[in-house]
Short mmCIF file of N, CA, C and O in Angstrom, two decimals:
data_model
loop_
_atom_site.label_atom_id
_atom_site.label_comp_id
_atom_site.label_asym_id
_atom_site.label_seq_id
_atom_site.Cartn_x
_atom_site.Cartn_y
_atom_site.Cartn_z
N UNK Z 1 -16.17 -36.32 30.07
CA UNK Z 1 -16.49 -35.04 30.52
C UNK Z 1 -18.00 -35.16 31.34
O UNK Z 1 -18.15 -34.72 32.27
N UNK Z 2 -18.68 -35.72 30.56
CA UNK Z 2 -20.17 -35.86 30.92
C UNK Z 2 -20.22 -36.79 31.98
O UNK Z 2 -21.04 -36.55 33.27
N UNK Z 3 -19.91 -38.04 32.11
CA UNK Z 3 -19.85 -39.09 33.23
C UNK Z 3 -18.87 -38.56 34.24
O UNK Z 3 -19.38 -38.98 35.68
N UNK Z 4 -17.70 -38.32 34.21
CA UNK Z 4 -16.75 -37.97 35.22
C UNK Z 4 -16.64 -36.56 35.95
O UNK Z 4 -16.14 -36.22 37.06
N UNK Z 5 -16.68 -35.83 34.63
CA UNK Z 5 -16.81 -34.26 34.98
C UNK Z 5 -15.08 -33.70 35.49
O UNK Z 5 -14.46 -34.86 35.11
N UNK Z 6 -14.69 -32.96 35.82
CA UNK Z 6 -13.27 -32.33 35.88
C UNK Z 6 -13.68 -31.70 37.51
O UNK Z 6 -14.44 -30.93 38.10
N UNK Z 7 -12.76 -31.67 38.21
CA UNK Z 7 -12.72 -30.96 39.58
C UNK Z 7 -12.44 -29.75 39.51
O UNK Z 7 -11.63 -29.19 38.55
N UNK Z 8 -12.82 -29.25 40.41
CA UNK Z 8 -12.51 -27.45 40.29
C UNK Z 8 -11.20 -27.20 39.87
O UNK Z 8 -10.98 -26.07 39.15
N UNK Z 9 -10.09 -27.49 40.64
CA UNK Z 9 -8.64 -27.06 40.44
C UNK Z 9 -8.31 -27.71 39.06
O UNK Z 9 -6.75 -27.54 38.83
N UNK Z 10 -8.67 -28.51 38.21
CA UNK Z 10 -7.95 -29.15 37.18
C UNK Z 10 -8.37 -28.79 35.92
O UNK Z 10 -9.64 -28.17 35.73
N UNK Z 11 -7.46 -28.96 35.04
CA UNK Z 11 -7.34 -28.23 33.57
C UNK Z 11 -8.52 -29.38 33.06
O UNK Z 11 -8.62 -30.53 33.62
N UNK Z 12 -9.17 -29.27 32.04
CA UNK Z 12 -10.12 -30.24 31.46
C UNK Z 12 -9.09 -30.99 30.46
O UNK Z 12 -8.69 -30.72 29.64
N UNK Z 13 -9.06 -32.56 30.72
CA UNK Z 13 -8.17 -33.22 30.02
C UNK Z 13 -8.90 -33.75 28.64
O UNK Z 13 -10.38 -34.49 28.81
N UNK Z 14 -8.37 -33.70 27.52
CA UNK Z 14 -9.17 -34.32 26.47
C UNK Z 14 -7.94 -34.39 25.43
O UNK Z 14 -6.88 -34.00 25.21
N UNK Z 15 -8.13 -35.26 24.35
CA UNK Z 15 -7.42 -35.37 23.11
C UNK Z 15 -7.70 -34.29 21.99
O UNK Z 15 -8.86 -34.59 21.63
N UNK Z 16 -6.84 -33.47 21.48
CA UNK Z 16 -7.15 -32.45 20.45
C UNK Z 16 -7.25 -33.42 19.30
O UNK Z 16 -6.67 -34.39 19.06
N UNK Z 17 -8.06 -32.81 18.32
CA UNK Z 17 -8.57 -33.27 17.03
C UNK Z 17 -6.89 -33.00 16.24
O UNK Z 17 -6.26 -32.21 15.76
N UNK Z 18 -6.25 -34.39 16.16
CA UNK Z 18 -5.10 -34.20 15.31
C UNK Z 18 -4.87 -34.31 13.88
O UNK Z 18 -3.82 -33.96 13.30
N UNK Z 19 -6.19 -34.27 12.88
CA UNK Z 19 -5.93 -34.77 11.48
C UNK Z 19 -5.65 -33.02 11.16
O UNK Z 19 -5.70 -32.96 9.95
N UNK Z 20 -6.01 -32.07 11.54
CA UNK Z 20 -6.00 -30.74 11.23
C UNK Z 20 -5.21 -29.96 12.20
O UNK Z 20 -5.28 -29.69 13.13
N UNK Z 21 -3.88 -29.28 11.56
CA UNK Z 21 -3.34 -28.20 12.62
C UNK Z 21 -3.48 -26.91 13.02
O UNK Z 21 -3.25 -26.82 14.28
N UNK Z 22 -4.70 -26.70 12.07
CA UNK Z 22 -5.32 -25.55 13.00
C UNK Z 22 -5.93 -26.03 14.03
O UNK Z 22 -6.48 -24.98 14.96
N UNK Z 23 -6.62 -27.11 14.14
CA UNK Z 23 -7.49 -27.50 15.15
C UNK Z 23 -7.13 -27.89 16.59
O UNK Z 23 -7.67 -27.79 17.52
N UNK Z 24 -5.48 -27.90 16.72
CA UNK Z 24 -4.92 -28.28 17.57
C UNK Z 24 -4.68 -27.52 18.79
O UNK Z 24 -4.94 -27.64 19.85
N UNK Z 25 -5.09 -26.42 18.39
CA UNK Z 25 -4.92 -25.10 19.44
C UNK Z 25 -6.43 -24.54 19.85
O UNK Z 25 -6.41 -23.41 20.48
N UNK Z 26 -7.00 -24.90 18.93
CA UNK Z 26 -8.45 -24.09 18.95
C UNK Z 26 -9.50 -25.01 19.90
O UNK Z 26 -8.88 -26.00 20.53
N UNK Z 27 -10.75 -24.47 19.97
CA UNK Z 27 -11.48 -25.09 20.98
C UNK Z 27 -12.28 -26.55 20.09
O UNK Z 27 -12.27 -26.51 18.99
N UNK Z 28 -12.51 -27.33 21.45
CA UNK Z 28 -13.43 -28.31 20.67
C UNK Z 28 -14.71 -28.08 20.69
O UNK Z 28 -15.20 -27.65 21.77
N UNK Z 29 -15.54 -29.01 19.82
CA UNK Z 29 -16.76 -28.92 20.38
C UNK Z 29 -17.45 -30.43 19.70
O UNK Z 29 -17.13 -31.13 19.08
N UNK Z 30 -18.62 -30.72 20.81
CA UNK Z 30 -18.87 -32.14 21.01
C UNK Z 30 -20.73 -32.02 20.98
O UNK Z 30 -20.93 -30.93 21.62
N UNK Z 31 -21.06 -32.79 20.29
CA UNK Z 31 -22.77 -32.22 20.27
C UNK Z 31 -23.54 -33.74 20.21
O UNK Z 31 -22.78 -34.59 19.34
N UNK Z 32 -24.19 -34.20 21.01
CA UNK Z 32 -25.11 -35.43 20.97
C UNK Z 32 -26.61 -35.18 20.83
O UNK Z 32 -26.91 -34.22 21.04
N UNK Z 33 -26.90 -36.05 20.14
CA UNK Z 33 -28.38 -35.99 19.80
C UNK Z 33 -28.94 -37.36 20.13
O UNK Z 33 -28.57 -38.29 19.93
N UNK Z 34 -29.99 -37.38 21.06
CA UNK Z 34 -30.55 -38.52 21.64
C UNK Z 34 -32.12 -38.45 21.63
O UNK Z 34 -32.65 -37.27 21.44
N UNK Z 35 -32.41 -39.47 22.13
CA UNK Z 35 -34.12 -39.70 22.29
C UNK Z 35 -34.33 -40.24 23.59
O UNK Z 35 -34.19 -41.17 23.81
N UNK Z 36 -35.49 -39.47 24.18
CA UNK Z 36 -36.27 -40.10 25.33
C UNK Z 36 -37.74 -40.02 25.38
O UNK Z 36 -38.17 -38.70 24.82
N UNK Z 37 -38.47 -41.05 25.21
CA UNK Z 37 -39.80 -41.09 25.34
C UNK Z 37 -40.24 -40.71 24.22
O UNK Z 37 -41.30 -39.64 23.99
N UNK Z 38 -39.51 -40.56 23.15
CA UNK Z 38 -40.31 -40.08 21.89
C UNK Z 38 -39.71 -38.85 21.42
O UNK Z 38 -40.29 -38.04 20.17
N UNK Z 39 -39.27 -38.32 22.30
CA UNK Z 39 -38.75 -36.67 21.95
C UNK Z 39 -37.27 -36.72 21.52
O UNK Z 39 -36.48 -37.59 22.11
N UNK Z 40 -36.79 -35.89 20.82
CA UNK Z 40 -35.54 -35.96 20.28
C UNK Z 40 -35.03 -34.72 20.92
O UNK Z 40 -35.57 -33.63 20.91
N UNK Z 41 -33.59 -34.49 21.44
CA UNK Z 41 -32.63 -33.85 21.68
C UNK Z 41 -31.33 -33.63 21.19
O UNK Z 41 -30.91 -34.51 20.84
N UNK Z 42 -30.86 -32.03 21.56
CA UNK Z 42 -29.65 -31.89 21.14
C UNK Z 42 -28.75 -31.39 22.47
O UNK Z 42 -29.29 -30.38 22.97
N UNK Z 43 -27.64 -32.10 22.64
CA UNK Z 43 -26.79 -31.55 23.79
C UNK Z 43 -25.35 -31.41 23.37
O UNK Z 43 -24.93 -32.27 22.46
N UNK Z 44 -25.00 -30.40 23.85
CA UNK Z 44 -23.42 -30.17 23.16
C UNK Z 44 -22.72 -29.13 24.22
O UNK Z 44 -23.14 -28.14 24.63
N UNK Z 45 -21.36 -28.79 23.60
CA UNK Z 45 -20.79 -27.95 24.53
C UNK Z 45 -19.32 -27.47 23.52
O UNK Z 45 -18.60 -28.36 22.73
N UNK Z 46 -18.95 -26.28 23.86
CA UNK Z 46 -17.55 -25.82 23.18
C UNK Z 46 -16.93 -25.81 24.21
O UNK Z 46 -17.27 -25.22 25.19
N UNK Z 47 -15.42 -26.42 24.49
CA UNK Z 47 -14.57 -26.17 25.70
C UNK Z 47 -13.12 -26.00 25.06
O UNK Z 47 -12.72 -26.50 23.90
N UNK Z 48 -12.05 -25.65 26.18
CA UNK Z 48 -10.89 -25.59 25.72
C UNK Z 48 -10.33 -26.48 26.87
O UNK Z 48 -10.81 -26.92 27.93
N UNK Z 49 -8.99 -26.19 27.29
CA UNK Z 49 -8.56 -27.05 28.43
C UNK Z 49 -8.50 -26.34 29.48
O UNK Z 49 -8.50 -27.03 30.63
N UNK Z 50 -9.27 -25.30 29.48
CA UNK Z 50 -9.47 -24.15 31.02
C UNK Z 50 -10.73 -24.05 31.14
O UNK Z 50 -11.11 -23.80 32.40
N UNK Z 51 -11.68 -24.07 30.38
CA UNK Z 51 -13.34 -23.75 30.39
C UNK Z 51 -14.03 -24.29 29.41
O UNK Z 51 -13.86 -24.41 28.41
N UNK Z 52 -15.46 -24.15 30.01
CA UNK Z 52 -16.55 -24.59 28.92
C UNK Z 52 -16.81 -23.24 28.35
O UNK Z 52 -17.44 -22.41 29.20
N UNK Z 53 -16.90 -23.43 26.89
CA UNK Z 53 -17.16 -21.81 26.58
C UNK Z 53 -18.66 -21.65 26.41
O UNK Z 53 -19.25 -20.59 26.43
N UNK Z 54 -19.06 -22.83 25.70
CA UNK Z 54 -20.69 -22.51 25.65
C UNK Z 54 -21.22 -24.12 25.72
O UNK Z 54 -20.27 -24.93 25.98
N UNK Z 55 -22.66 -24.06 26.22
CA UNK Z 55 -23.21 -25.54 26.33
C UNK Z 55 -24.46 -25.05 26.13
O UNK Z 55 -25.26 -24.18 26.46
N UNK Z 56 -25.47 -26.30 25.53
CA UNK Z 56 -26.78 -25.97 25.28
C UNK Z 56 -27.46 -27.06 25.24
O UNK Z 56 -26.52 -28.76 25.14
N UNK Z 57 -28.59 -27.29 25.41
CA UNK Z 57 -29.90 -28.53 25.16
C UNK Z 57 -30.95 -27.64 24.63
O UNK Z 57 -31.62 -26.96 24.90
N UNK Z 58 -31.05 -28.48 23.49
CA UNK Z 58 -32.59 -28.18 22.86
C UNK Z 58 -33.35 -29.77 22.50
O UNK Z 58 -32.85 -30.29 22.40
N UNK Z 59 -34.82 -29.23 22.35
CA UNK Z 59 -35.45 -30.19 21.93
C UNK Z 59 -35.67 -30.09 20.63
O UNK Z 59 -36.23 -29.08 19.93
N UNK Z 60 -35.48 -31.19 19.95
CA UNK Z 60 -35.49 -31.35 18.50
C UNK Z 60 -36.86 -31.50 17.94
O UNK Z 60 -37.48 -32.48 18.34
N UNK Z 61 -37.64 -30.37 17.30
CA UNK Z 61 -38.81 -30.57 16.83
C UNK Z 61 -38.94 -30.75 15.17
O UNK Z 61 -37.94 -30.31 14.45
N UNK Z 62 -40.02 -31.10 14.76
CA UNK Z 62 -40.42 -31.04 13.11
C UNK Z 62 -40.30 -29.64 12.53
O UNK Z 62 -39.70 -29.16 11.72
N UNK Z 63 -40.69 -28.92 13.18
CA UNK Z 63 -40.83 -27.47 12.52
C UNK Z 63 -39.61 -26.47 13.15
O UNK Z 63 -39.11 -25.84 12.49
N UNK Z 64 -39.25 -26.54 14.41
CA UNK Z 64 -38.20 -25.81 15.07
C UNK Z 64 -37.55 -26.55 16.08
O UNK Z 64 -38.21 -27.56 16.83
N UNK Z 65 -36.78 -25.94 16.40
CA UNK Z 65 -36.22 -26.71 17.89
C UNK Z 65 -36.32 -25.62 19.05
O UNK Z 65 -36.19 -24.52 18.94
N UNK Z 66 -36.45 -26.12 20.15
CA UNK Z 66 -36.94 -25.35 21.54
C UNK Z 66 -35.83 -25.44 22.14
O UNK Z 66 -35.03 -26.55 22.87
N UNK Z 67 -34.95 -24.41 22.79
CA UNK Z 67 -34.10 -24.30 23.83
C UNK Z 67 -34.77 -24.66 24.82
O UNK Z 67 -35.65 -24.27 25.41
N UNK Z 68 -33.96 -25.39 25.99
CA UNK Z 68 -34.12 -25.85 27.10
C UNK Z 68 -33.15 -24.92 27.96
O UNK Z 68 -33.69 -24.24 28.96
N UNK Z 69 -32.15 -24.70 27.47
CA UNK Z 69 -30.93 -23.94 28.27
C UNK Z 69 -29.72 -23.53 27.53
O UNK Z 69 -29.27 -24.66 26.61
N UNK Z 70 -28.94 -22.55 27.64
CA UNK Z 70 -27.82 -22.35 27.17
C UNK Z 70 -27.20 -21.61 28.03
O UNK Z 70 -27.34 -21.18 29.15
N UNK Z 71 -26.00 -21.74 27.52
CA UNK Z 71 -24.78 -21.03 28.40
C UNK Z 71 -23.71 -20.51 27.58
O UNK Z 71 -23.45 -21.21 26.26
N UNK Z 72 -23.17 -19.38 27.84
CA UNK Z 72 -22.00 -19.12 27.03
C UNK Z 72 -21.09 -18.20 27.94
O UNK Z 72 -21.71 -16.91 28.40
N UNK Z 73 -20.00 -18.36 28.00
CA UNK Z 73 -19.08 -17.88 28.90
C UNK Z 73 -18.70 -16.35 28.81
O UNK Z 73 -18.20 -15.87 29.93
N UNK Z 74 -18.88 -16.08 27.37
CA UNK Z 74 -18.55 -14.88 27.17
C UNK Z 74 -19.73 -13.41 27.58
O UNK Z 74 -19.46 -12.60 27.49
N UNK Z 75 -20.78 -13.97 28.03
CA UNK Z 75 -22.04 -13.08 28.50
C UNK Z 75 -21.66 -12.69 30.17
O UNK Z 75 -21.33 -13.76 30.59
N UNK Z 76 -22.63 -11.79 30.33
CA UNK Z 76 -22.34 -11.46 31.57
C UNK Z 76 -22.86 -12.43 32.53
O UNK Z 76 -22.55 -12.92 33.42
N UNK Z 77 -24.39 -12.47 32.13
CA UNK Z 77 -25.15 -13.63 32.47
C UNK Z 77 -24.88 -14.75 31.47
O UNK Z 77 -25.71 -14.93 30.60
N UNK Z 78 -23.99 -15.63 32.21
CA UNK Z 78 -23.58 -16.99 31.22
C UNK Z 78 -24.63 -17.81 30.88
O UNK Z 78 -24.79 -18.60 30.11
N UNK Z 79 -25.75 -17.84 31.87
CA UNK Z 79 -26.94 -19.01 31.90
C UNK Z 79 -27.99 -18.34 31.50
O UNK Z 79 -28.35 -17.38 31.84
N UNK Z 80 -28.60 -19.18 30.44
CA UNK Z 80 -30.10 -18.48 30.26
C UNK Z 80 -30.93 -19.57 30.30
O UNK Z 80 -30.88 -20.82 29.44
N UNK Z 81 -31.38 -19.66 31.45
CA UNK Z 81 -32.54 -20.72 31.57
C UNK Z 81 -34.03 -20.26 31.60
O UNK Z 81 -35.02 -21.24 32.03
N UNK Z 82 -34.40 -19.45 30.85
CA UNK Z 82 -35.77 -18.87 30.91
C UNK Z 82 -36.39 -20.07 30.20
O UNK Z 82 -37.74 -20.03 31.13
N UNK Z 83 -36.15 -20.77 29.32
CA UNK Z 83 -37.25 -21.80 29.02
C UNK Z 83 -37.65 -22.89 30.04
O UNK Z 83 -38.76 -23.44 30.08
N UNK Z 84 -36.64 -23.58 30.34
CA UNK Z 84 -36.67 -24.35 31.55
C UNK Z 84 -37.44 -24.00 32.57
O UNK Z 84 -38.31 -24.60 33.15
N UNK Z 85 -37.13 -22.54 33.10
CA UNK Z 85 -37.90 -21.93 34.12
C UNK Z 85 -39.15 -21.38 33.98
O UNK Z 85 -40.12 -21.69 34.60
N UNK Z 86 -39.39 -21.40 32.76
CA UNK Z 86 -41.02 -21.13 32.62
C UNK Z 86 -41.73 -22.68 32.45
O UNK Z 86 -42.79 -22.34 32.73
N UNK Z 87 -41.08 -23.36 31.95
CA UNK Z 87 -42.09 -24.81 31.76
C UNK Z 87 -42.48 -25.33 33.61
O UNK Z 87 -43.13 -25.99 33.91
N UNK Z 88 -41.09 -24.85 34.42
CA UNK Z 88 -41.53 -25.59 35.71
C UNK Z 88 -42.24 -24.56 36.58
O UNK Z 88 -41.84 -23.59 36.73
N UNK Z 89 -43.19 -25.29 37.25
CA UNK Z 89 -44.11 -24.39 38.04
C UNK Z 89 -43.71 -24.24 39.40
O UNK Z 89 -44.04 -23.25 40.53
N UNK Z 90 -42.63 -25.19 39.95
CA UNK Z 90 -42.69 -24.99 41.26
C UNK Z 90 -41.43 -24.19 41.53
O UNK Z 90 -40.38 -24.33 41.33
N UNK Z 91 -41.42 -23.38 42.36
CA UNK Z 91 -40.59 -22.13 42.74
C UNK Z 91 -39.44 -22.62 43.30
O UNK Z 91 -38.28 -22.29 43.22
N UNK Z 92 -39.37 -23.87 43.98
CA UNK Z 92 -38.38 -24.37 44.85
C UNK Z 92 -37.41 -24.82 43.71
O UNK Z 92 -35.99 -24.73 43.87
N UNK Z 93 -37.88 -25.92 42.84
CA UNK Z 93 -36.90 -26.05 41.77
C UNK Z 93 -36.51 -25.11 40.85
O UNK Z 93 -35.62 -25.18 40.52
N UNK Z 94 -37.29 -23.73 40.64
CA UNK Z 94 -36.39 -22.85 39.79
C UNK Z 94 -35.22 -22.12 40.80
O UNK Z 94 -34.42 -21.86 40.01
N UNK Z 95 -35.45 -22.44 42.07
CA UNK Z 95 -34.14 -21.59 42.81
C UNK Z 95 -33.22 -22.49 42.71
O UNK Z 95 -32.17 -22.21 42.63
N UNK Z 96 -33.54 -23.73 42.75
CA UNK Z 96 -32.57 -24.90 42.73
C UNK Z 96 -31.76 -24.60 41.59
O UNK Z 96 -30.53 -24.76 41.69
N UNK Z 97 -32.32 -24.38 40.28
CA UNK Z 97 -31.69 -24.53 39.20
C UNK Z 97 -30.91 -23.11 39.28
O UNK Z 97 -29.79 -23.45 38.48
N UNK Z 98 -31.21 -22.19 39.48
CA UNK Z 98 -30.49 -20.83 39.43
C UNK Z 98 -29.31 -20.96 40.43
O UNK Z 98 -28.21 -20.85 39.85
N UNK Z 99 -29.50 -21.89 41.50
CA UNK Z 99 -28.26 -21.77 42.25
C UNK Z 99 -27.49 -22.86 41.69
O UNK Z 99 -26.25 -22.41 41.84
N UNK Z 100 -27.76 -23.74 41.15
CA UNK Z 100 -26.91 -24.58 40.62
C UNK Z 100 -26.12 -24.02 39.44
O UNK Z 100 -24.83 -24.33 39.11
N UNK Z 101 -26.99 -23.25 38.75
CA UNK Z 101 -26.08 -22.40 37.47
C UNK Z 101 -25.09 -21.72 37.84
O UNK Z 101 -23.85 -21.59 37.25
N UNK Z 102 -25.38 -20.84 38.95
CA UNK Z 102 -24.53 -19.69 39.63
C UNK Z 102 -23.25 -20.75 40.14
O UNK Z 102 -22.23 -19.93 39.96
N UNK Z 103 -23.50 -22.01 40.73
CA UNK Z 103 -22.48 -22.56 41.12
C UNK Z 103 -21.61 -23.54 40.40
O UNK Z 103 -20.78 -24.03 40.79
N UNK Z 104 -22.22 -23.21 39.25
CA UNK Z 104 -21.36 -24.69 38.19
C UNK Z 104 -19.90 -23.78 37.56
O UNK Z 104 -19.90 -22.62 37.41
N UNK Z 105 -18.74 -24.59 38.31
CA UNK Z 105 -17.53 -23.86 37.83
C UNK Z 105 -17.40 -23.70 36.34
O UNK Z 105 -17.99 -24.45 35.54
N UNK Z 106 -16.30 -22.65 36.06
CA UNK Z 106 -16.19 -22.58 34.72
C UNK Z 106 -15.52 -23.83 33.83
O UNK Z 106 -15.62 -24.13 32.27
N UNK Z 107 -15.16 -24.67 34.66
CA UNK Z 107 -14.48 -25.80 33.89
C UNK Z 107 -15.32 -27.19 34.14
O UNK Z 107 -14.63 -28.26 33.75
N UNK Z 108 -16.91 -27.00 34.77
CA UNK Z 108 -17.35 -28.05 34.39
C UNK Z 108 -18.79 -27.90 33.62
O UNK Z 108 -19.20 -26.72 33.45
N UNK Z 109 -19.37 -28.84 33.32
CA UNK Z 109 -20.83 -29.07 32.63
C UNK Z 109 -21.76 -28.57 33.33
O UNK Z 109 -21.91 -29.15 34.92
N UNK Z 110 -23.00 -28.12 33.08
CA UNK Z 110 -24.05 -27.88 34.14
C UNK Z 110 -24.77 -29.27 34.36
O UNK Z 110 -25.13 -29.50 35.68
#
């Protein structure tokens, strides 16, 4: 899903967790933790065969986690880009991020 994505008109292809019968019909959750230039991050998403329900990126710090962005399909404004927009000083880049967020299909990752 991260490397190849999903086409607009396709369902999200994945294999359900099969060791728990309740999980077969439920949403799936994936979270990765990685490090870039000495900073730790957590990126994850919750999804089913038709949509990305939640998506997030946090910087992990010793005292607390700093939100970079969040997405929640259940909310009217599904993307919360406040933190990343606040750090970015160039207006063109802010507009681009807003544009990409609005144009991100329900079945694709941001």
